[in-house]
């Protein structure tokens, strides 16, 4: 008999009303209206990340919930006052979502090799039975992207580009655009970590 | 500062995906266009994935775990008063202390307080349907609510969701994150539900069913249901980080 462990509680979809429990003000509930979990306060260079989640027919997913997790500007987790975590809802009209945060510093991989700066992202929605886990990298970090151990572990080199955001134009701060394609030819890479 | 949570202790154990629904489950129609067709890329978690956000209990208002009262306008929410409680453990049966739990649900008639829910059953003016709590040092949690009603949904024409409460947990590592649904013992809608039917393992279904707990019912006030939750465990670090071995 192999060693027995407890089994993890199974996942179920967050459903279309996921905002009631996670972003109640977005659902229309007049509670915690002061909360802005898509804006991460912390020391460092401010950046904006915008995007949309697209389904297998090319249609924006207008009920998605996104969660972001990242290191601080010095590449540390759980350091100082920086929570490192954020949450945003896709717009019910357009499917657009947005985070404002600080540019993450580089974090070493498990063997000490440097990873390119990135933020981790989870996607929850109606129709998604277990959340999807991806990463957003930044296009300026060309040399670091070439060496990034996680990107290099993606066998189909052509798929690595799905994790690199596009630099956009904005007067107030560097802005990045990240399109998540759930299904199809340019499908975003999702991880099992 | 991060050492205890991410470095000194080992990696989070691999997710056993046989216990979870696959992405593509055509009987749950929305999954057809929202499921990746490529395989997930499997990796050991890195230092960032072995760490996770730390929420302070100070974010919680006093009534956040009392859904009977936390949206009250002129009285208590209507419906079957219940307490839902249990323990959050990891796969090694260790308690998961001080972790944030979020819940959301429909009211007693199956109506959600969400701008996109247009089901004809009425809203309850005294019920919002959302709550949060944090596990204590032993991993215990509880909240008080009303038992949600079933409701119809646009999947197949005759599909009704069983009574359920959505539940969201963080654990202490980003890769322990879990969103699921709690069902109620004895609900005859459970075997008919296409969302529950996404689970390939019948034992997994059973672990989503809260059990009637008469021992913790409050006499003349509320019934109780027990729902224990298991998050991914952390394995020991044998060779990578420990200079002196085990």
mmCIF file of N, CA and C in Angstrom, chain B residues 126-239:
data_model
loop_
_atom_site.group_PDB
_atom_site.id
_atom_site.type_symbol
_atom_site.label_atom_id
_atom_site.label_comp_id
_atom_site.label_asym_id
_atom_site.label_seq_id
_atom_site.Cartn_x
_atom_site.Cartn_y
_atom_site.Cartn_z
ATOM 1 N N UNK B 126 -32.684 41.860 3.246
ATOM 2 C CA UNK B 126 -31.743 41.721 4.362
ATOM 3 C C UNK B 126 -30.625 40.712 4.091
ATOM 4 N N UNK B 127 -30.455 40.349 2.824
ATOM 5 C CA UNK B 127 -29.437 39.343 2.523
ATOM 6 C C UNK B 127 -28.572 39.776 1.353
ATOM 7 N N UNK B 128 -27.268 39.842 1.602
ATOM 8 C CA UNK B 128 -26.319 40.197 0.549
ATOM 9 C C UNK B 128 -25.709 38.975 -0.102
ATOM 10 N N UNK B 129 -25.368 37.978 0.708
ATOM 11 C CA UNK B 129 -24.858 36.736 0.151
ATOM 12 C C UNK B 129 -23.359 36.632 0.035
ATOM 13 N N UNK B 130 -22.635 37.491 0.746
ATOM 14 C CA UNK B 130 -21.182 37.347 0.726
ATOM 15 C C UNK B 130 -20.618 37.443 2.141
ATOM 16 N N UNK B 131 -19.542 36.726 2.367
ATOM 17 C CA UNK B 131 -18.903 36.777 3.669
ATOM 18 C C UNK B 131 -17.457 36.347 3.587
ATOM 19 N N UNK B 132 -16.719 36.670 4.646
ATOM 20 C CA UNK B 132 -15.317 36.255 4.735
ATOM 21 C C UNK B 132 -15.019 35.851 6.174
ATOM 22 N N UNK B 133 -14.050 34.989 6.324
ATOM 23 C CA UNK B 133 -13.543 34.696 7.656
ATOM 24 C C UNK B 133 -12.110 34.220 7.511
ATOM 25 N N UNK B 134 -11.456 34.050 8.633
ATOM 26 C CA UNK B 134 -10.090 33.583 8.601
ATOM 27 C C UNK B 134 -10.006 32.373 9.521
ATOM 28 N N UNK B 135 -9.227 31.365 9.119
ATOM 29 C CA UNK B 135 -9.078 30.210 10.012
ATOM 30 C C UNK B 135 -8.299 30.632 11.252
ATOM 31 N N UNK B 136 -8.578 29.945 12.357
ATOM 32 C CA UNK B 136 -7.850 30.248 13.593
ATOM 33 C C UNK B 136 -6.525 29.476 13.604
ATOM 34 N N UNK B 137 -5.855 29.490 14.723
ATOM 35 C CA UNK B 137 -4.517 28.879 14.809
ATOM 36 C C UNK B 137 -4.565 27.368 14.567
ATOM 37 N N UNK B 138 -5.745 26.747 14.763
ATOM 38 C CA UNK B 138 -5.875 25.298 14.534
ATOM 39 C C UNK B 138 -6.522 24.986 13.188
ATOM 40 N N UNK B 139 -6.714 26.014 12.373
ATOM 41 C CA UNK B 139 -7.301 25.785 11.042
ATOM 42 C C UNK B 139 -8.818 25.759 11.024
ATOM 43 N N UNK B 140 -9.448 26.095 12.147
ATOM 44 C CA UNK B 140 -10.916 26.057 12.201
ATOM 45 C C UNK B 140 -11.522 27.337 11.643
ATOM 46 N N UNK B 141 -12.696 27.190 11.043
ATOM 47 C CA UNK B 141 -13.425 28.351 10.537
ATOM 48 C C UNK B 141 -14.905 28.132 10.781
ATOM 49 N N UNK B 142 -15.665 29.191 10.775
ATOM 50 C CA UNK B 142 -17.128 29.047 10.750
ATOM 51 C C UNK B 142 -17.751 30.315 10.214
ATOM 52 N N UNK B 143 -18.947 30.148 9.631
ATOM 53 C CA UNK B 143 -19.768 31.308 9.346
ATOM 54 C C UNK B 143 -21.224 30.936 9.533
ATOM 55 N N UNK B 144 -22.064 31.943 9.644
ATOM 56 C CA UNK B 144 -23.486 31.734 9.852
ATOM 57 C C UNK B 144 -24.198 32.304 8.637
ATOM 58 N N UNK B 145 -25.197 31.572 8.147
ATOM 59 C CA UNK B 145 -25.876 32.038 6.939
ATOM 60 C C UNK B 145 -27.275 31.427 6.873
ATOM 61 N N UNK B 146 -27.944 31.609 5.759
ATOM 62 C CA UNK B 146 -29.184 30.874 5.502
ATOM 63 C C UNK B 146 -28.878 29.885 4.378
ATOM 64 N N UNK B 147 -29.558 28.759 4.421
ATOM 65 C CA UNK B 147 -29.315 27.759 3.388
ATOM 66 C C UNK B 147 -29.804 28.301 2.046
ATOM 67 N N UNK B 148 -28.937 28.323 1.025
ATOM 68 C CA UNK B 148 -29.346 28.880 -0.272
ATOM 69 C C UNK B 148 -30.342 27.963 -0.976
ATOM 70 N N UNK B 149 -31.189 28.546 -1.805
ATOM 71 C CA UNK B 149 -32.120 27.760 -2.602
ATOM 72 C C UNK B 149 -31.482 27.320 -3.912
ATOM 73 N N UNK B 150 -32.026 26.245 -4.507
ATOM 74 C CA UNK B 150 -31.588 25.865 -5.859
ATOM 75 C C UNK B 150 -32.056 26.910 -6.863
ATOM 76 N N UNK B 151 -31.436 26.941 -8.020
ATOM 77 C CA UNK B 151 -31.938 27.848 -9.043
ATOM 78 C C UNK B 151 -31.687 27.270 -10.430
ATOM 79 N N UNK B 152 -32.528 27.675 -11.384
ATOM 80 C CA UNK B 152 -32.380 27.191 -12.755
ATOM 81 C C UNK B 152 -31.317 28.000 -13.488
ATOM 82 N N UNK B 153 -30.678 27.369 -14.456
ATOM 83 C CA UNK B 153 -29.655 28.096 -15.221
ATOM 84 C C UNK B 153 -29.694 27.640 -16.662
ATOM 85 N N UNK B 154 -29.190 28.489 -17.552
ATOM 86 C CA UNK B 154 -29.258 28.232 -18.983
ATOM 87 C C UNK B 154 -28.118 27.322 -19.413
ATOM 88 N N UNK B 155 -28.357 26.027 -19.269
ATOM 89 C CA UNK B 155 -27.396 25.040 -19.753
ATOM 90 C C UNK B 155 -28.205 24.106 -20.627
ATOM 91 N N UNK B 156 -28.727 23.015 -20.073
ATOM 92 C CA UNK B 156 -29.845 22.335 -20.705
ATOM 93 C C UNK B 156 -31.113 22.954 -20.129
ATOM 94 N N UNK B 157 -32.206 22.807 -20.853
ATOM 95 C CA UNK B 157 -33.428 23.511 -20.462
ATOM 96 C C UNK B 157 -33.925 23.193 -19.076
ATOM 97 N N UNK B 158 -33.594 22.010 -18.578
ATOM 98 C CA UNK B 158 -34.154 21.600 -17.292
ATOM 99 C C UNK B 158 -33.116 21.596 -16.176
ATOM 100 N N UNK B 159 -31.982 22.269 -16.387
ATOM 101 C CA UNK B 159 -30.932 22.190 -15.379
ATOM 102 C C UNK B 159 -31.162 23.156 -14.217
ATOM 103 N N UNK B 160 -31.042 22.618 -13.013
ATOM 104 C CA UNK B 160 -31.105 23.405 -11.784
ATOM 105 C C UNK B 160 -29.855 23.123 -10.968
ATOM 106 N N UNK B 161 -29.230 24.164 -10.456
ATOM 107 C CA UNK B 161 -28.126 23.944 -9.533
ATOM 108 C C UNK B 161 -28.667 23.451 -8.195
ATOM 109 N N UNK B 162 -27.997 22.463 -7.594
ATOM 110 C CA UNK B 162 -28.317 22.121 -6.202
ATOM 111 C C UNK B 162 -28.019 23.327 -5.308
ATOM 112 N N UNK B 163 -28.574 23.320 -4.115
ATOM 113 C CA UNK B 163 -28.178 24.341 -3.137
ATOM 114 C C UNK B 163 -26.666 24.283 -2.981
ATOM 115 N N UNK B 164 -26.012 25.439 -3.046
ATOM 116 C CA UNK B 164 -24.555 25.420 -2.921
ATOM 117 C C UNK B 164 -24.046 26.763 -2.423
ATOM 118 N N UNK B 165 -22.887 26.722 -1.810
ATOM 119 C CA UNK B 165 -22.170 27.926 -1.381
ATOM 120 C C UNK B 165 -20.806 27.891 -2.048
ATOM 121 N N UNK B 166 -20.471 28.973 -2.741
ATOM 122 C CA UNK B 166 -19.140 29.088 -3.354
ATOM 123 C C UNK B 166 -18.135 29.413 -2.254
ATOM 124 N N UNK B 167 -16.953 28.845 -2.395
ATOM 125 C CA UNK B 167 -15.950 29.029 -1.349
ATOM 126 C C UNK B 167 -14.577 29.202 -1.993
ATOM 127 N N UNK B 168 -13.801 30.121 -1.451
ATOM 128 C CA UNK B 168 -12.512 30.484 -2.032
ATOM 129 C C UNK B 168 -11.458 30.502 -0.927
ATOM 130 N N UNK B 169 -10.330 29.843 -1.184
ATOM 131 C CA UNK B 169 -9.259 29.764 -0.180
ATOM 132 C C UNK B 169 -7.911 30.109 -0.789
ATOM 133 N N UNK B 170 -7.043 30.629 0.057
ATOM 134 C CA UNK B 170 -5.712 31.038 -0.394
ATOM 135 C C UNK B 170 -4.609 30.100 0.082
ATOM 136 N N UNK B 171 -4.704 29.540 1.277
ATOM 137 C CA UNK B 171 -3.571 28.828 1.841
ATOM 138 C C UNK B 171 -2.413 29.785 2.053
ATOM 139 N N UNK B 172 -1.184 29.257 2.006
ATOM 140 C CA UNK B 172 -0.013 30.108 2.237
ATOM 141 C C UNK B 172 0.924 30.125 1.043
ATOM 142 N N UNK B 173 0.515 29.531 -0.054
ATOM 143 C CA UNK B 173 1.321 29.534 -1.279
ATOM 144 C C UNK B 173 0.377 29.831 -2.446
ATOM 145 N N UNK B 174 0.908 30.539 -3.436
ATOM 146 C CA UNK B 174 0.084 30.919 -4.578
ATOM 147 C C UNK B 174 -0.517 29.675 -5.252
ATOM 148 N N UNK B 175 0.233 28.575 -5.255
ATOM 149 C CA UNK B 175 -0.270 27.376 -5.930
ATOM 150 C C UNK B 175 -1.193 26.538 -5.045
ATOM 151 N N UNK B 176 -1.491 27.006 -3.835
ATOM 152 C CA UNK B 176 -2.527 26.347 -3.025
ATOM 153 C C UNK B 176 -3.909 26.947 -3.277
ATOM 154 N N UNK B 177 -3.960 27.998 -4.040
ATOM 155 C CA UNK B 177 -5.221 28.713 -4.278
ATOM 156 C C UNK B 177 -6.281 27.727 -4.751
ATOM 157 N N UNK B 178 -7.488 27.903 -4.222
ATOM 158 C CA UNK B 178 -8.577 26.977 -4.564
ATOM 159 C C UNK B 178 -9.917 27.701 -4.514
ATOM 160 N N UNK B 179 -10.722 27.488 -5.537
ATOM 161 C CA UNK B 179 -12.105 27.957 -5.545
ATOM 162 C C UNK B 179 -12.979 26.743 -5.795
ATOM 163 N N UNK B 180 -14.006 26.567 -4.969
ATOM 164 C CA UNK B 180 -14.846 25.395 -5.127
ATOM 165 C C UNK B 180 -16.282 25.718 -4.711
ATOM 166 N N UNK B 181 -17.083 24.679 -4.548
ATOM 167 C CA UNK B 181 -18.470 24.851 -4.144
ATOM 168 C C UNK B 181 -18.814 23.780 -3.115
ATOM 169 N N UNK B 182 -19.574 24.195 -2.132
ATOM 170 C CA UNK B 182 -20.020 23.315 -1.055
ATOM 171 C C UNK B 182 -21.470 22.945 -1.327
ATOM 172 N N UNK B 183 -21.772 21.645 -1.248
ATOM 173 C CA UNK B 183 -23.154 21.174 -1.423
ATOM 174 C C UNK B 183 -23.659 20.617 -0.098
ATOM 175 N N UNK B 184 -24.959 20.274 -0.057
ATOM 176 C CA UNK B 184 -25.567 19.864 1.207
ATOM 177 C C UNK B 184 -25.989 18.411 1.162
ATOM 178 N N UNK B 185 -25.682 17.727 2.248
ATOM 179 C CA UNK B 185 -26.002 16.308 2.380
ATOM 180 C C UNK B 185 -27.466 16.037 2.041
ATOM 181 N N UNK B 186 -27.677 15.038 1.211
ATOM 182 C CA UNK B 186 -29.039 14.584 0.925
ATOM 183 C C UNK B 186 -29.754 15.342 -0.171
ATOM 184 N N UNK B 187 -29.115 16.331 -0.769
ATOM 185 C CA UNK B 187 -29.796 17.126 -1.805
ATOM 186 C C UNK B 187 -30.003 16.263 -3.055
ATOM 187 N N UNK B 188 -31.263 16.000 -3.431
ATOM 188 C CA UNK B 188 -31.509 15.099 -4.575
ATOM 189 C C UNK B 188 -31.102 15.695 -5.920
ATOM 190 N N UNK B 189 -30.769 16.973 -5.975
ATOM 191 C CA UNK B 189 -30.334 17.577 -7.241
ATOM 192 C C UNK B 189 -28.868 17.257 -7.551
ATOM 193 N N UNK B 190 -28.114 16.822 -6.542
ATOM 194 C CA UNK B 190 -26.670 16.627 -6.737
ATOM 195 C C UNK B 190 -26.360 15.697 -7.911
ATOM 196 N N UNK B 191 -27.002 14.524 -8.014
ATOM 197 C CA UNK B 191 -26.626 13.615 -9.118
ATOM 198 C C UNK B 191 -27.004 14.141 -10.506
ATOM 199 N N UNK B 192 -27.849 15.149 -10.577
ATOM 200 C CA UNK B 192 -28.298 15.658 -11.884
ATOM 201 C C UNK B 192 -27.482 16.853 -12.363
ATOM 202 N N UNK B 193 -26.579 17.353 -11.534
ATOM 203 C CA UNK B 193 -25.955 18.639 -11.844
ATOM 204 C C UNK B 193 -24.773 18.477 -12.798
ATOM 205 N N UNK B 194 -24.808 19.143 -13.968
ATOM 206 C CA UNK B 194 -23.689 19.030 -14.914
ATOM 207 C C UNK B 194 -22.389 19.625 -14.383
ATOM 208 N N UNK B 195 -22.461 20.579 -13.457
ATOM 209 C CA UNK B 195 -21.220 21.154 -12.912
ATOM 210 C C UNK B 195 -20.577 20.169 -11.935
ATOM 211 N N UNK B 196 -21.395 19.554 -11.081
ATOM 212 C CA UNK B 196 -20.848 18.492 -10.225
ATOM 213 C C UNK B 196 -20.383 17.326 -11.096
ATOM 214 N N UNK B 197 -21.110 17.105 -12.192
ATOM 215 C CA UNK B 197 -20.761 16.024 -13.111
ATOM 216 C C UNK B 197 -19.437 16.221 -13.832
ATOM 217 N N UNK B 198 -18.830 17.417 -13.701
ATOM 218 C CA UNK B 198 -17.507 17.612 -14.287
ATOM 219 C C UNK B 198 -16.447 16.823 -13.518
ATOM 220 N N UNK B 199 -16.786 16.397 -12.291
ATOM 221 C CA UNK B 199 -15.801 15.674 -11.468
ATOM 222 C C UNK B 199 -15.766 14.216 -11.891
ATOM 223 N N UNK B 200 -14.595 13.717 -12.309
ATOM 224 C CA UNK B 200 -14.528 12.341 -12.789
ATOM 225 C C UNK B 200 -14.588 11.304 -11.671
ATOM 226 N N UNK B 201 -14.313 11.705 -10.440
ATOM 227 C CA UNK B 201 -14.179 10.764 -9.332
ATOM 228 C C UNK B 201 -15.352 10.974 -8.370
ATOM 229 N N UNK B 202 -16.139 9.918 -8.174
ATOM 230 C CA UNK B 202 -17.321 10.057 -7.313
ATOM 231 C C UNK B 202 -16.925 10.352 -5.866
ATOM 232 N N UNK B 203 -15.750 9.866 -5.470
ATOM 233 C CA UNK B 203 -15.252 10.193 -4.130
ATOM 234 C C UNK B 203 -14.999 11.677 -3.992
ATOM 235 N N UNK B 204 -14.584 12.297 -5.088
ATOM 236 C CA UNK B 204 -14.352 13.736 -5.069
ATOM 237 C C UNK B 204 -15.671 14.475 -4.867
ATOM 238 N N UNK B 205 -16.724 14.000 -5.483
ATOM 239 C CA UNK B 205 -18.042 14.620 -5.292
ATOM 240 C C UNK B 205 -18.412 14.565 -3.812
ATOM 241 N N UNK B 206 -18.212 13.401 -3.229
ATOM 242 C CA UNK B 206 -18.595 13.207 -1.819
ATOM 243 C C UNK B 206 -17.872 14.212 -0.913
ATOM 244 N N UNK B 207 -16.630 14.558 -1.289
ATOM 245 C CA UNK B 207 -15.858 15.474 -0.449
ATOM 246 C C UNK B 207 -16.292 16.933 -0.604
ATOM 247 N N UNK B 208 -17.232 17.187 -1.519
ATOM 248 C CA UNK B 208 -17.789 18.544 -1.632
ATOM 249 C C UNK B 208 -19.138 18.670 -0.919
ATOM 250 N N UNK B 209 -19.562 17.604 -0.251
ATOM 251 C CA UNK B 209 -20.878 17.604 0.385
ATOM 252 C C UNK B 209 -20.720 17.846 1.886
ATOM 253 N N UNK B 210 -21.244 18.975 2.340
ATOM 254 C CA UNK B 210 -21.238 19.281 3.778
ATOM 255 C C UNK B 210 -22.208 18.352 4.492
ATOM 256 N N UNK B 211 -21.810 17.902 5.688
ATOM 257 C CA UNK B 211 -22.620 16.934 6.438
ATOM 258 C C UNK B 211 -23.417 17.632 7.539
ATOM 259 N N UNK B 212 -24.659 17.208 7.670
ATOM 260 C CA UNK B 212 -25.485 17.712 8.764
ATOM 261 C C UNK B 212 -24.789 17.399 10.087
ATOM 262 N N UNK B 213 -24.688 18.386 10.954
ATOM 263 C CA UNK B 213 -23.926 18.252 12.200
ATOM 264 C C UNK B 213 -24.822 18.671 13.364
ATOM 265 N N UNK B 214 -25.680 17.729 13.801
ATOM 266 C CA UNK B 214 -26.640 18.073 14.856
ATOM 267 C C UNK B 214 -25.933 18.453 16.155
ATOM 268 N N UNK B 215 -24.742 17.897 16.372
ATOM 269 C CA UNK B 215 -24.003 18.197 17.605
ATOM 270 C C UNK B 215 -23.658 19.666 17.739
ATOM 271 N N UNK B 216 -23.535 20.342 16.624
ATOM 272 C CA UNK B 216 -23.204 21.769 16.672
ATOM 273 C C UNK B 216 -24.366 22.680 16.306
ATOM 274 N N UNK B 217 -25.569 22.074 16.144
ATOM 275 C CA UNK B 217 -26.748 22.922 15.939
ATOM 276 C C UNK B 217 -26.982 23.749 17.204
ATOM 277 N N UNK B 218 -27.450 24.967 17.028
ATOM 278 C CA UNK B 218 -27.764 25.810 18.175
ATOM 279 C C UNK B 218 -29.261 25.667 18.447
ATOM 280 N N UNK B 219 -29.650 25.089 19.585
ATOM 281 C CA UNK B 219 -31.077 24.802 19.831
ATOM 282 C C UNK B 219 -31.955 26.046 19.664
ATOM 283 N N UNK B 220 -33.067 25.873 18.979
ATOM 284 C CA UNK B 220 -34.051 26.939 18.744
ATOM 285 C C UNK B 220 -33.474 28.102 17.942
ATOM 286 N N UNK B 221 -32.360 27.862 17.221
ATOM 287 C CA UNK B 221 -31.755 28.958 16.460
ATOM 288 C C UNK B 221 -31.285 28.492 15.083
ATOM 289 N N UNK B 222 -30.281 27.622 15.021
ATOM 290 C CA UNK B 222 -29.679 27.308 13.730
ATOM 291 C C UNK B 222 -29.207 25.860 13.678
ATOM 292 N N UNK B 223 -29.401 25.216 12.507
ATOM 293 C CA UNK B 223 -28.779 23.922 12.237
ATOM 294 C C UNK B 223 -27.308 24.140 11.887
ATOM 295 N N UNK B 224 -26.542 23.066 11.921
ATOM 296 C CA UNK B 224 -25.121 23.188 11.570
ATOM 297 C C UNK B 224 -24.750 22.170 10.498
ATOM 298 N N UNK B 225 -23.833 22.562 9.636
ATOM 299 C CA UNK B 225 -23.230 21.665 8.649
ATOM 300 C C UNK B 225 -21.724 21.727 8.815
ATOM 301 N N UNK B 226 -21.092 20.570 8.651
ATOM 302 C CA UNK B 226 -19.628 20.494 8.779
ATOM 303 C C UNK B 226 -19.025 20.317 7.388
ATOM 304 N N UNK B 227 -18.049 21.136 7.075
ATOM 305 C CA UNK B 227 -17.381 21.048 5.768
ATOM 306 C C UNK B 227 -15.884 21.257 5.974
ATOM 307 N N UNK B 228 -15.134 20.170 5.915
ATOM 308 C CA UNK B 228 -13.677 20.258 6.019
ATOM 309 C C UNK B 228 -13.092 20.457 4.633
ATOM 310 N N UNK B 229 -11.996 21.169 4.587
ATOM 311 C CA UNK B 229 -11.380 21.547 3.317
ATOM 312 C C UNK B 229 -9.919 21.109 3.338
ATOM 313 N N UNK B 230 -9.448 20.560 2.225
ATOM 314 C CA UNK B 230 -8.051 20.124 2.142
ATOM 315 C C UNK B 230 -7.354 20.913 1.033
ATOM 316 N N UNK B 231 -6.265 21.564 1.399
ATOM 317 C CA UNK B 231 -5.426 22.256 0.421
ATOM 318 C C UNK B 231 -4.170 21.425 0.157
ATOM 319 N N UNK B 232 -3.480 21.775 -0.908
ATOM 320 C CA UNK B 232 -2.255 21.048 -1.240
ATOM 321 C C UNK B 232 -1.253 21.102 -0.088
ATOM 322 N N UNK B 233 -0.572 19.996 0.127
ATOM 323 C CA UNK B 233 0.412 19.905 1.213
ATOM 324 C C UNK B 233 1.785 20.349 0.751
ATOM 325 N N UNK B 234 2.672 20.418 1.713
ATOM 326 C CA UNK B 234 4.049 20.803 1.431
ATOM 327 C C UNK B 234 4.896 19.580 1.715
ATOM 328 N N UNK B 235 5.752 19.227 0.757
ATOM 329 C CA UNK B 235 6.611 18.071 1.031
ATOM 330 C C UNK B 235 7.895 18.526 1.684
ATOM 331 N N UNK B 236 8.601 17.572 2.242
ATOM 332 C CA UNK B 236 9.876 17.901 2.872
ATOM 333 C C UNK B 236 10.910 18.210 1.800
ATOM 334 N N UNK B 237 11.885 18.989 2.177
ATOM 335 C CA UNK B 237 12.979 19.282 1.257
ATOM 336 C C UNK B 237 14.127 18.341 1.600
ATOM 337 N N UNK B 238 14.369 17.382 0.737
ATOM 338 C CA UNK B 238 15.366 16.370 1.090
ATOM 339 C C UNK B 238 16.784 16.797 0.721
ATOM 340 N N UNK B 239 16.983 17.236 -0.502
ATOM 341 C CA UNK B 239 18.364 17.423 -0.937
ATOM 342 C C UNK B 239 18.678 18.829 -1.399
#
